[in-house]
């Protein structure tokens, strides 16, 4: 079993092991008189819900199931869930388990952060995307009609348990969405990881080491900048464009696939302005080898309307991440006019 300690405002461990889902009975923190509220979605529940409840039969578990997909990350759903927790008398001694992908982790973490001014929660991520990125570091949120993740807070989990065997049942586009985020870690910080991913990965192979490497890289970033005031913003590589694409496609294009397009656009743009020192086809080939898109059908004006509302905006500027080489990226402040010109270059 791989153990990664995260030292942020609170400390916790991320445990990674194939089959760890079958050992939760021994691993879950034991508290007297504790209820565990398991938040999941219909897909995960159908595949793994019964097994989880059977293996944890000695615990007092309560289940709440959301519809799968980004549209569940709404205030309306949040209110229903908070009221459900209140009806079940969930209190400060109890623990929420976010059992699912990024939507469940973000929504569950936010609910845990605001319910009774905060209860503990555990991340039990079932997708590649949530294991390599969203379950680590305590960013939680729900969406507004005006934009993705516009309401959220930092709330670190008390533990994260990653079982890469869950990936076997992911649909191909959901698996590739996670690969998009993993490639992001390679492009940002680690050439070896990037090269490994460039050979193409498969949901049936043992991905424990890839999950571990991405989690270590993310751990280092969140320890250095838990509240997203500096280095952590690098993790938004490709995300300005990605969030606009996700919204414009009404979430038909999944997060990691939109990030892949965003990264490819930024790589081409950085190449055109002479910043990117590497070979642009290395990035495009790596994405394509993993069945990820590198272009969008939306035009710059359609995307920019949404980019101007991005939550990463700081006054009339936005920090964008420029790719200098594989494994080396930098933040730079852009006015919206400058950013539009830059993105336009990468879209061609
Ligand atoms: N997913 C980006 C971050 O956690 O900062």
Short mmCIF file of C-alpha atoms and ligand atoms in Angstrom, two decimals:
data_model
loop_
_atom_site.label_atom_id
_atom_site.label_comp_id
_atom_site.label_asym_id
_atom_site.label_seq_id
_atom_site.Cartn_x
_atom_site.Cartn_y
_atom_site.Cartn_z
CA UNK A 1 0.00 0.00 0.00
CA UNK A 2 1.27 3.48 -0.87
CA UNK A 3 0.83 6.10 1.85
CA UNK A 4 1.15 9.79 1.08
CA UNK A 5 0.96 12.25 3.94
CA UNK A 6 -0.48 15.69 3.25
CA UNK A 7 0.48 18.48 5.65
CA UNK A 8 -1.90 21.36 5.13
CA UNK A 9 -4.04 23.28 7.67
CA UNK A 10 -4.99 19.78 8.78
CA UNK A 11 -2.96 16.62 8.16
CA UNK A 12 -4.25 13.53 6.44
CA UNK A 13 -3.14 10.47 4.55
CA UNK A 14 -3.87 9.33 1.04
CA UNK A 15 -3.78 5.55 0.77
CA UNK A 16 -3.42 3.97 -2.68
CA UNK A 17 -3.79 0.27 -3.33
CA UNK A 18 -5.50 -2.05 -5.77
CA UNK A 19 -8.35 -3.66 -3.84
CA UNK A 20 -8.25 -1.20 -0.93
CA UNK A 21 -12.03 -0.93 -1.25
CA UNK A 22 -12.24 -4.44 0.19
CA UNK A 23 -10.24 -3.45 3.27
CA UNK A 24 -12.19 -0.37 4.32
CA UNK A 25 -13.62 -2.27 7.25
CA UNK A 26 -10.16 -2.25 8.86
CA UNK A 27 -9.14 1.18 7.64
CA UNK A 28 -12.07 3.50 8.32
CA UNK A 29 -11.56 5.65 11.42
CA UNK A 30 -13.47 4.20 14.34
CA UNK A 31 -15.46 6.61 16.42
CA UNK A 32 -17.91 5.81 19.13
CA UNK A 33 -21.52 6.38 18.23
CA UNK A 34 -20.61 7.57 14.73
CA UNK A 35 -22.87 7.60 11.69
CA UNK A 36 -21.30 7.56 8.22
CA UNK A 37 -23.28 9.31 5.52
CA UNK A 38 -22.27 7.82 2.17
CA UNK A 39 -22.87 10.24 -0.70
CA UNK A 40 -22.72 8.61 -4.11
CA UNK A 41 -24.30 8.66 -7.58
CA UNK A 42 -26.59 6.19 -9.31
CA UNK A 43 -23.82 4.67 -11.47
CA UNK A 44 -21.40 4.07 -8.62
CA UNK A 45 -24.19 2.85 -6.38
CA UNK A 46 -25.32 0.31 -8.97
CA UNK A 47 -21.79 -1.02 -9.48
CA UNK A 48 -20.31 -0.86 -5.99
CA UNK A 49 -22.93 0.30 -3.47
CA UNK A 50 -24.10 -3.10 -2.25
CA UNK A 51 -20.54 -4.41 -1.80
CA UNK A 52 -19.53 -1.33 0.16
CA UNK A 53 -22.50 -1.59 2.48
CA UNK A 54 -21.97 -5.34 2.96
CA UNK A 55 -18.29 -4.96 3.80
CA UNK A 56 -19.05 -2.14 6.24
CA UNK A 57 -22.06 -3.81 7.82
CA UNK A 58 -20.71 -3.28 11.33
CA UNK A 59 -20.76 0.49 10.78
CA UNK A 60 -23.83 2.69 10.99
CA UNK A 61 -24.13 3.74 7.32
CA UNK A 62 -26.72 5.97 5.68
CA UNK A 63 -26.84 6.35 1.91
CA UNK A 64 -27.74 9.34 -0.27
CA UNK A 65 -27.70 8.96 -4.06
CA UNK A 66 -27.42 11.77 -6.62
CA UNK A 67 -27.99 11.60 -10.36
CA UNK A 68 -24.64 11.29 -12.16
CA UNK A 69 -23.19 14.34 -13.88
CA UNK A 70 -22.20 17.94 -13.37
CA UNK A 71 -25.82 19.14 -13.24
CA UNK A 72 -26.15 17.59 -9.77
CA UNK A 73 -23.62 20.09 -8.39
CA UNK A 74 -26.41 22.64 -7.90
CA UNK A 75 -27.74 24.64 -4.96
CA UNK A 76 -31.07 22.90 -5.31
CA UNK A 77 -29.49 19.46 -4.87
CA UNK A 78 -27.30 20.79 -2.09
CA UNK A 79 -30.26 22.04 -0.11
CA UNK A 80 -32.04 18.67 -0.45
CA UNK A 81 -28.94 16.86 0.74
CA UNK A 82 -28.34 19.20 3.70
CA UNK A 83 -31.96 18.78 4.75
CA UNK A 84 -31.60 15.00 4.45
CA UNK A 85 -28.56 15.10 6.75
CA UNK A 86 -30.49 17.21 9.25
CA UNK A 87 -33.44 14.78 9.13
CA UNK A 88 -31.02 11.91 9.83
CA UNK A 89 -29.58 13.91 12.73
CA UNK A 90 -26.06 13.93 11.28
CA UNK A 91 -23.92 15.79 13.81
CA UNK A 92 -20.34 16.87 14.43
CA UNK A 93 -19.30 13.37 15.48
CA UNK A 94 -20.42 11.90 12.16
CA UNK A 95 -18.46 11.49 8.93
CA UNK A 96 -19.45 12.01 5.32
CA UNK A 97 -17.96 9.62 2.76
CA UNK A 98 -17.82 11.06 -0.78
CA UNK A 99 -17.99 7.86 -2.84
CA UNK A 100 -17.71 8.64 -6.55
CA UNK A 101 -15.96 10.89 -9.06
CA UNK A 102 -15.16 14.59 -9.10
CA UNK A 103 -18.76 15.77 -8.89
CA UNK A 104 -19.43 13.72 -5.76
CA UNK A 105 -16.13 14.79 -4.19
CA UNK A 106 -16.68 18.50 -4.86
CA UNK A 107 -20.33 18.45 -3.80
CA UNK A 108 -19.73 16.20 -0.78
CA UNK A 109 -16.76 18.23 0.42
CA UNK A 110 -18.75 21.45 0.14
CA UNK A 111 -21.73 19.95 1.99
CA UNK A 112 -19.35 18.70 4.72
CA UNK A 113 -17.82 22.18 4.90
CA UNK A 114 -21.05 24.09 5.41
CA UNK A 115 -23.26 21.62 7.28
CA UNK A 116 -23.27 22.62 10.98
CA UNK A 117 -20.23 24.79 10.14
CA UNK A 118 -18.29 21.71 9.16
CA UNK A 119 -18.18 17.96 9.70
CA UNK A 120 -15.39 15.55 8.77
CA UNK A 121 -15.37 13.87 5.40
CA UNK A 122 -13.46 11.12 3.62
CA UNK A 123 -12.82 10.94 -0.10
CA UNK A 124 -13.39 7.54 -1.68
CA UNK A 125 -12.73 8.49 -5.31
CA UNK A 126 -13.77 6.02 -8.01
CA UNK A 127 -12.53 7.74 -11.18
CA UNK A 128 -9.02 8.37 -12.49
CA UNK A 129 -9.74 12.11 -12.55
CA UNK A 130 -10.78 12.25 -8.91
CA UNK A 131 -7.88 10.05 -7.76
CA UNK A 132 -5.16 12.00 -9.56
CA UNK A 133 -6.54 15.46 -8.90
CA UNK A 134 -9.86 16.50 -7.42
CA UNK A 135 -9.96 14.37 -4.26
CA UNK A 136 -6.65 15.82 -3.05
CA UNK A 137 -6.20 19.32 -1.67
CA UNK A 138 -9.60 20.26 -0.28
CA UNK A 139 -11.10 22.35 -3.09
CA UNK A 140 -14.87 21.89 -2.87
CA UNK A 141 -17.68 23.60 -4.76
CA UNK A 142 -21.08 23.71 -6.37
CA UNK A 143 -21.98 25.44 -9.63
CA UNK A 144 -24.12 28.47 -10.41
CA UNK A 145 -25.96 28.94 -13.70
CA UNK A 146 -23.39 31.68 -14.32
CA UNK A 147 -20.37 29.42 -14.02
CA UNK A 148 -18.70 26.29 -12.76
CA UNK A 149 -17.49 26.00 -9.15
CA UNK A 150 -18.42 29.62 -8.44
CA UNK A 151 -19.42 28.81 -4.84
CA UNK A 152 -16.98 26.80 -2.80
CA UNK A 153 -14.58 26.56 0.09
CA UNK A 154 -11.34 24.92 1.09
CA UNK A 155 -12.08 21.97 3.32
CA UNK A 156 -9.48 19.22 3.58
CA UNK A 157 -10.75 15.64 3.91
CA UNK A 158 -9.62 13.55 6.91
CA UNK A 159 -8.47 10.75 4.56
CA UNK A 160 -8.46 9.72 0.90
CA UNK A 161 -8.61 6.05 -0.17
CA UNK A 162 -7.73 5.37 -3.81
CA UNK A 163 -8.46 2.01 -5.42
CA UNK A 164 -7.31 1.98 -9.07
CA UNK A 165 -9.42 -1.13 -9.71
CA UNK A 166 -12.49 1.10 -9.88
CA UNK A 167 -11.22 2.36 -13.26
CA UNK A 168 -12.08 -0.94 -14.97
CA UNK A 169 -15.78 -0.04 -15.03
CA UNK A 170 -15.34 3.55 -16.24
CA UNK A 171 -16.72 4.46 -19.63
CA UNK A 172 -13.92 5.21 -22.09
CA UNK A 173 -14.64 8.92 -22.25
CA UNK A 174 -14.62 9.17 -18.42
CA UNK A 175 -11.37 7.25 -18.22
CA UNK A 176 -9.75 9.45 -20.87
CA UNK A 177 -10.99 12.50 -18.98
CA UNK A 178 -8.81 11.41 -16.05
CA UNK A 179 -5.87 10.77 -18.37
CA UNK A 180 -6.22 14.43 -19.48
CA UNK A 181 -5.63 15.57 -15.88
CA UNK A 182 -2.75 13.10 -15.41
CA UNK A 183 -1.07 14.44 -18.58
CA UNK A 184 -1.48 17.93 -17.09
CA UNK A 185 0.77 16.87 -14.16
CA UNK A 186 3.36 15.59 -16.62
CA UNK A 187 3.32 18.80 -18.68
CA UNK A 188 3.52 20.93 -15.54
CA UNK A 189 6.16 19.14 -13.51
CA UNK A 190 7.41 15.76 -14.68
CA UNK A 191 8.86 14.83 -18.06
CA UNK A 192 9.18 11.14 -17.14
CA UNK A 193 5.50 10.95 -16.22
CA UNK A 194 4.64 12.70 -19.49
CA UNK A 195 6.74 10.20 -21.47
CA UNK A 196 5.09 7.26 -19.73
CA UNK A 197 1.65 8.66 -20.53
CA UNK A 198 2.71 9.36 -24.12
CA UNK A 199 2.93 5.61 -24.71
CA UNK A 200 -0.81 5.47 -23.97
CA UNK A 201 -2.46 4.00 -20.88
CA UNK A 202 -5.31 1.58 -20.50
CA UNK A 203 -7.95 1.34 -17.79
CA UNK A 204 -7.20 -2.37 -17.31
CA UNK A 205 -3.49 -1.96 -16.53
CA UNK A 206 -2.19 -1.35 -13.00
CA UNK A 207 -2.23 2.43 -12.67
CA UNK A 208 -1.27 2.62 -8.97
CA UNK A 209 2.10 4.21 -9.74
CA UNK A 210 0.62 6.82 -12.04
CA UNK A 211 -1.97 7.73 -9.40
CA UNK A 212 0.81 7.87 -6.78
CA UNK A 213 3.03 10.14 -8.89
CA UNK A 214 0.21 12.58 -9.67
CA UNK A 215 -0.89 12.64 -6.02
CA UNK A 216 2.70 13.32 -4.86
CA UNK A 217 2.98 16.18 -7.33
CA UNK A 218 -0.34 17.63 -6.24
CA UNK A 219 0.55 17.15 -2.55
CA UNK A 220 3.72 19.21 -3.04
CA UNK A 221 1.74 22.01 -4.66
CA UNK A 222 -1.05 22.18 -2.08
CA UNK A 223 1.42 22.04 0.79
CA UNK A 224 3.23 25.03 -0.73
CA UNK A 225 0.04 26.99 -1.49
CA UNK A 226 -3.08 25.52 0.11
CA UNK A 227 -5.29 28.55 -0.59
CA UNK A 228 -4.49 29.05 -4.26
CA UNK A 229 -2.67 32.36 -4.04
CA UNK A 230 0.39 31.35 -6.04
CA UNK A 231 1.87 28.03 -7.15
CA UNK A 232 -1.43 26.15 -6.93
CA UNK A 233 -2.76 28.27 -9.76
CA UNK A 234 -0.40 26.31 -12.05
CA UNK A 235 -2.85 23.41 -11.67
CA UNK A 236 -5.23 25.47 -13.77
CA UNK A 237 -3.18 24.75 -16.89
CA UNK A 238 -5.65 24.69 -19.80
CA UNK A 239 -8.57 25.30 -17.39
CA UNK A 240 -9.59 28.81 -18.49
CA UNK A 241 -10.44 27.43 -21.91
CA UNK A 242 -11.65 24.11 -20.49
CA UNK A 243 -14.29 25.62 -18.20
CA UNK A 244 -15.68 27.67 -21.09
CA UNK A 245 -15.83 24.56 -23.31
CA UNK A 246 -17.55 22.53 -20.59
CA UNK A 247 -20.23 25.16 -20.06
CA UNK A 248 -20.71 25.83 -23.77
CA UNK A 249 -21.18 22.09 -24.40
CA UNK A 250 -23.59 21.90 -21.45
CA UNK A 251 -21.11 19.51 -19.81
CA UNK A 252 -21.36 17.08 -22.74
CA UNK A 253 -17.56 17.52 -23.00
CA UNK A 254 -16.19 16.20 -19.71
CA UNK A 255 -13.72 18.15 -17.59
CA UNK A 256 -10.49 16.29 -18.40
CA UNK A 257 -11.29 16.16 -22.11
CA UNK A 258 -11.89 19.92 -22.08
CA UNK A 259 -8.58 20.34 -20.18
CA UNK A 260 -6.86 18.37 -22.97
CA UNK A 261 -8.19 20.86 -25.53
CA UNK A 262 -7.17 23.77 -23.28
CA UNK A 263 -3.62 22.41 -22.90
CA UNK A 264 -3.26 21.82 -26.65
CA UNK A 265 -4.47 25.36 -27.39
CA UNK A 266 -2.06 26.85 -24.82
CA UNK A 267 0.83 24.74 -26.16
CA UNK A 268 0.21 25.91 -29.75
CA UNK A 269 -0.20 29.51 -28.57
CA UNK A 270 3.02 29.40 -26.51
CA UNK A 271 4.81 27.89 -29.49
CA UNK A 272 3.61 30.70 -31.77
CA UNK A 273 4.81 33.43 -29.40
CA UNK A 274 8.17 31.67 -29.03
CA UNK A 275 7.87 30.66 -25.37
CA UNK A 276 7.45 26.91 -25.76
CA UNK A 277 10.86 25.34 -26.39
CA UNK A 278 9.71 21.78 -27.03
CA UNK A 279 8.04 20.11 -29.97
CA UNK A 280 4.34 20.88 -30.19
CA UNK A 281 3.59 17.48 -31.71
CA UNK A 282 4.81 15.76 -28.51
CA UNK A 283 1.85 17.23 -26.63
CA UNK A 284 -0.66 16.66 -29.42
CA UNK A 285 0.53 13.05 -29.92
CA UNK A 286 0.37 12.29 -26.20
CA UNK A 287 -3.23 13.54 -26.04
CA UNK A 288 -4.27 11.75 -29.23
CA UNK A 289 -2.60 8.48 -28.15
CA UNK A 290 -4.91 8.63 -25.13
CA UNK A 291 -8.03 9.32 -27.22
CA UNK A 292 -8.19 12.94 -26.14
CA UNK A 293 -9.25 15.87 -28.33
CA UNK A 294 -6.89 18.74 -29.16
CA UNK A 295 -9.33 21.15 -30.89
CA UNK A 296 -12.76 22.63 -30.24
CA UNK A 297 -15.67 23.39 -32.56
CA UNK A 298 -16.50 26.55 -30.57
CA UNK A 299 -15.10 29.84 -31.79
CA UNK A 300 -13.12 32.36 -29.81
CA UNK A 301 -16.06 34.76 -29.27
CA UNK A 302 -18.32 31.99 -27.95
CA UNK A 303 -15.63 30.91 -25.50
CA UNK A 304 -14.58 34.40 -24.50
CA UNK A 305 -18.03 35.41 -23.37
CA UNK A 306 -17.64 32.70 -20.71
CA UNK A 307 -13.94 33.26 -20.02
CA UNK A 308 -14.67 36.83 -18.94
CA UNK A 309 -16.80 35.44 -16.10
CA UNK A 310 -14.16 32.94 -14.99
CA UNK A 311 -13.71 32.68 -11.23
CA UNK A 312 -9.94 32.82 -11.67
CA UNK A 313 -10.38 36.41 -12.76
CA UNK A 314 -8.64 38.93 -10.50
CA UNK A 315 -9.99 42.41 -11.26
CA UNK A 316 -9.46 43.06 -14.95
CA UNK A 317 -6.66 40.50 -15.12
CA UNK A 318 -6.45 36.74 -15.16
CA UNK A 319 -3.42 34.57 -14.37
CA UNK A 320 -2.77 32.19 -17.23
CA UNK A 321 -0.35 29.28 -17.31
CA UNK A 322 2.24 29.29 -20.06
CA UNK A 323 4.05 26.13 -21.17
CA UNK A 324 7.80 26.66 -21.58
CA UNK A 325 8.77 23.01 -21.90
CA UNK A 326 7.45 19.62 -20.91
CA UNK A 327 7.78 19.71 -17.12
CA UNK A 328 8.17 23.47 -16.90
CA UNK A 329 5.32 26.01 -16.83
CA UNK A 330 4.86 29.54 -15.54
CA UNK A 331 2.11 31.88 -14.41
CA UNK A 332 1.66 35.19 -16.21
CA UNK A 333 -0.84 37.97 -15.68
CA UNK A 334 -2.93 38.82 -18.78
CA UNK A 335 -5.52 41.47 -19.50
CA UNK A 336 -8.58 39.98 -21.19
CA UNK A 337 -7.65 41.58 -24.51
CA UNK A 338 -4.17 40.04 -24.40
CA UNK A 339 -5.51 36.65 -23.39
CA UNK A 340 -8.02 36.64 -26.23
CA UNK A 341 -5.24 37.29 -28.74
CA UNK A 342 -3.13 34.53 -27.23
CA UNK A 343 -5.91 31.93 -27.23
CA UNK A 344 -6.83 32.87 -30.81
CA UNK A 345 -3.27 31.95 -31.86
CA UNK A 346 -3.59 28.51 -30.31
CA UNK A 347 -6.95 27.74 -31.88
CA UNK A 348 -5.59 27.76 -35.43
N1 LIG B 1 -7.81 20.99 -9.38
C1 LIG B 1 -6.99 22.09 -9.15
C2 LIG B 1 -6.69 22.34 -7.71
O1 LIG B 1 -6.99 21.52 -6.87
O2 LIG B 1 -6.15 23.36 -7.38
#
